[in-house]
């Protein structure tokens, strides 16, 4: 039993590290976030924060404020599943930082059952909403 738990933790850490590396794809300057959606030990989607397809690859305006149409990593990963033949039902999402409330709503509606994140965020309303929806939350600190 203990060994099984350790194995899952090792896998979780590995996926989180992959999400962290994936975040490097983000061209956003203020904050880079990566997300992976895993189902039955298979990565079915990925995402990082950025502007919608076809838009300029710049996240911040001239005042260094993040543009309102920048999609978060979780939203990009979830919408990518929607455009594929996969289903995120009962999947796990690995995200490098705690989901915000907007992403929490998407996570709930997409049928994802578990969220593993590695960085806490000052506003915790997203986590609270996920908790309320009965989604399993696991925080794993990753220090690179
Ligand atoms: Zn978000």
CSV table of C-alpha atoms and ligand atoms in Angstrom, one decimal:
chain,number,residue,atom,x,y,z
A,1,UNK,CA,0.0,0.0,0.0
A,2,UNK,CA,2.7,2.4,1.0
A,3,UNK,CA,4.7,1.6,-2.1
A,4,UNK,CA,1.7,2.3,-4.3
A,5,UNK,CA,1.3,5.7,-2.7
A,6,UNK,CA,5.0,6.5,-3.2
A,7,UNK,CA,4.7,5.4,-6.9
A,8,UNK,CA,1.7,7.8,-7.4
A,9,UNK,CA,3.6,10.6,-5.7
A,10,UNK,CA,6.6,10.0,-7.9
A,11,UNK,CA,4.4,10.1,-11.0
A,12,UNK,CA,2.7,13.3,-9.7
A,13,UNK,CA,6.0,15.0,-9.2
A,14,UNK,CA,7.2,13.9,-12.7
A,15,UNK,CA,4.1,15.3,-14.3
A,16,UNK,CA,4.4,18.5,-12.4
A,17,UNK,CA,8.0,18.9,-13.4
A,18,UNK,CA,6.8,18.4,-17.0
A,19,UNK,CA,4.2,21.1,-16.6
A,20,UNK,CA,6.9,23.3,-15.2
A,21,UNK,CA,9.0,22.8,-18.3
A,22,UNK,CA,6.0,23.2,-20.5
A,23,UNK,CA,5.4,26.6,-18.8
A,24,UNK,CA,8.7,27.8,-20.4
A,25,UNK,CA,6.8,27.8,-23.7
A,26,UNK,CA,4.8,30.8,-22.5
A,27,UNK,CA,5.9,34.1,-23.9
A,28,UNK,CA,4.2,35.9,-21.1
A,29,UNK,CA,6.7,38.0,-19.2
A,30,UNK,CA,5.0,38.6,-15.8
A,31,UNK,CA,4.1,35.0,-15.1
A,32,UNK,CA,4.6,31.6,-16.9
A,33,UNK,CA,2.2,28.8,-16.0
A,34,UNK,CA,2.0,25.3,-17.5
A,35,UNK,CA,-0.7,22.6,-17.3
A,36,UNK,CA,-1.0,19.0,-18.3
A,37,UNK,CA,-4.2,16.9,-18.4
A,38,UNK,CA,-3.5,13.2,-17.6
A,39,UNK,CA,-6.0,10.4,-18.0
A,40,UNK,CA,-5.2,6.7,-17.4
A,41,UNK,CA,-1.5,7.6,-17.2
A,42,UNK,CA,-1.6,9.3,-20.6
A,43,UNK,CA,-1.1,13.0,-21.3
A,44,UNK,CA,-4.3,14.0,-23.2
A,45,UNK,CA,-3.7,17.7,-23.3
A,46,UNK,CA,-1.3,20.5,-22.4
A,47,UNK,CA,-1.4,24.2,-22.1
A,48,UNK,CA,0.5,27.3,-21.0
A,49,UNK,CA,-0.8,30.9,-20.6
A,50,UNK,CA,-0.9,33.0,-23.7
A,51,UNK,CA,-3.1,34.9,-26.2
A,52,UNK,CA,-5.7,33.0,-28.3
A,53,UNK,CA,-4.6,31.3,-31.5
A,54,UNK,CA,-3.8,33.8,-34.3
A,55,UNK,CA,-3.2,36.7,-31.9
A,56,UNK,CA,0.2,38.4,-31.3
A,57,UNK,CA,2.5,36.5,-29.0
A,58,UNK,CA,2.5,39.3,-26.4
A,59,UNK,CA,0.7,39.0,-23.1
A,60,UNK,CA,1.3,42.4,-21.6
A,61,UNK,CA,0.1,45.9,-22.8
A,62,UNK,CA,2.4,48.9,-22.8
A,63,UNK,CA,1.9,49.4,-19.1
A,64,UNK,CA,3.0,45.8,-18.4
A,65,UNK,CA,-0.5,44.8,-17.4
A,66,UNK,CA,-1.6,41.4,-18.6
A,67,UNK,CA,-4.1,41.7,-21.5
A,68,UNK,CA,-7.7,40.7,-20.6
A,69,UNK,CA,-7.8,38.1,-23.4
A,70,UNK,CA,-4.8,36.1,-22.3
A,71,UNK,CA,-5.9,32.5,-21.6
A,72,UNK,CA,-4.6,30.8,-18.5
A,73,UNK,CA,-2.8,27.5,-18.9
A,74,UNK,CA,-5.7,25.4,-17.5
A,75,UNK,CA,-8.1,27.1,-19.9
A,76,UNK,CA,-5.8,26.4,-22.9
A,77,UNK,CA,-5.4,22.7,-21.9
A,78,UNK,CA,-9.2,22.2,-21.3
A,79,UNK,CA,-10.3,23.9,-24.5
A,80,UNK,CA,-7.7,21.9,-26.4
A,81,UNK,CA,-9.4,18.7,-25.2
A,82,UNK,CA,-12.7,20.1,-26.3
A,83,UNK,CA,-11.4,20.4,-29.8
A,84,UNK,CA,-10.0,16.9,-29.8
A,85,UNK,CA,-11.6,13.4,-29.7
A,86,UNK,CA,-10.5,13.0,-26.1
A,87,UNK,CA,-12.6,13.5,-23.0
A,88,UNK,CA,-11.3,15.1,-19.8
A,89,UNK,CA,-13.9,13.3,-17.7
A,90,UNK,CA,-12.3,11.8,-14.6
A,91,UNK,CA,-8.9,13.1,-15.6
A,92,UNK,CA,-6.3,14.8,-13.5
A,93,UNK,CA,-4.9,18.3,-14.3
A,94,UNK,CA,-1.4,19.2,-13.2
A,95,UNK,CA,-0.8,22.9,-13.1
A,96,UNK,CA,2.3,24.8,-11.9
A,97,UNK,CA,0.2,27.2,-9.8
A,98,UNK,CA,-3.1,27.1,-7.9
A,99,UNK,CA,-6.0,27.6,-10.3
A,100,UNK,CA,-7.9,31.0,-10.2
A,101,UNK,CA,-11.7,31.0,-9.9
A,102,UNK,CA,-12.3,31.3,-13.6
A,103,UNK,CA,-10.2,28.2,-14.3
A,104,UNK,CA,-11.8,26.4,-11.3
A,105,UNK,CA,-15.2,26.8,-13.0
A,106,UNK,CA,-13.8,25.3,-16.2
A,107,UNK,CA,-12.1,22.4,-14.3
A,108,UNK,CA,-15.4,21.6,-12.6
A,109,UNK,CA,-17.4,21.7,-15.8
A,110,UNK,CA,-14.9,19.6,-17.8
A,111,UNK,CA,-15.3,16.6,-15.4
A,112,UNK,CA,-11.8,16.7,-14.1
A,113,UNK,CA,-11.7,15.0,-10.7
A,114,UNK,CA,-8.3,15.9,-9.4
A,115,UNK,CA,-6.0,18.9,-9.4
A,116,UNK,CA,-2.3,18.7,-8.5
A,117,UNK,CA,-0.6,22.1,-8.3
A,118,UNK,CA,2.8,23.2,-7.1
A,119,UNK,CA,2.6,26.9,-6.3
A,120,UNK,CA,0.2,28.6,-3.9
A,121,UNK,CA,-1.5,31.7,-4.9
A,122,UNK,CA,-2.4,34.6,-2.7
A,123,UNK,CA,-6.1,34.4,-3.7
A,124,UNK,CA,-7.6,31.1,-2.8
A,125,UNK,CA,-11.2,31.4,-4.1
A,126,UNK,CA,-10.4,29.0,-7.0
A,127,UNK,CA,-9.2,26.3,-4.6
A,128,UNK,CA,-12.2,26.8,-2.4
A,129,UNK,CA,-14.6,26.5,-5.3
A,130,UNK,CA,-12.9,23.2,-6.4
A,131,UNK,CA,-13.1,21.9,-2.9
A,132,UNK,CA,-16.8,22.7,-2.8
A,133,UNK,CA,-17.3,20.8,-6.0
A,134,UNK,CA,-15.7,17.7,-4.4
A,135,UNK,CA,-12.6,17.8,-6.6
A,136,UNK,CA,-9.5,16.2,-5.0
A,137,UNK,CA,-6.8,18.9,-4.5
A,138,UNK,CA,-3.2,17.9,-4.0
A,139,UNK,CA,-0.4,20.5,-3.3
A,140,UNK,CA,3.1,19.3,-4.1
A,141,UNK,CA,5.9,21.8,-3.7
A,142,UNK,CA,8.4,21.5,-6.5
A,143,UNK,CA,11.6,23.4,-6.1
A,144,UNK,CA,12.8,22.9,-9.7
B,1,LIG,ZN1,-6.9,30.8,-14.2
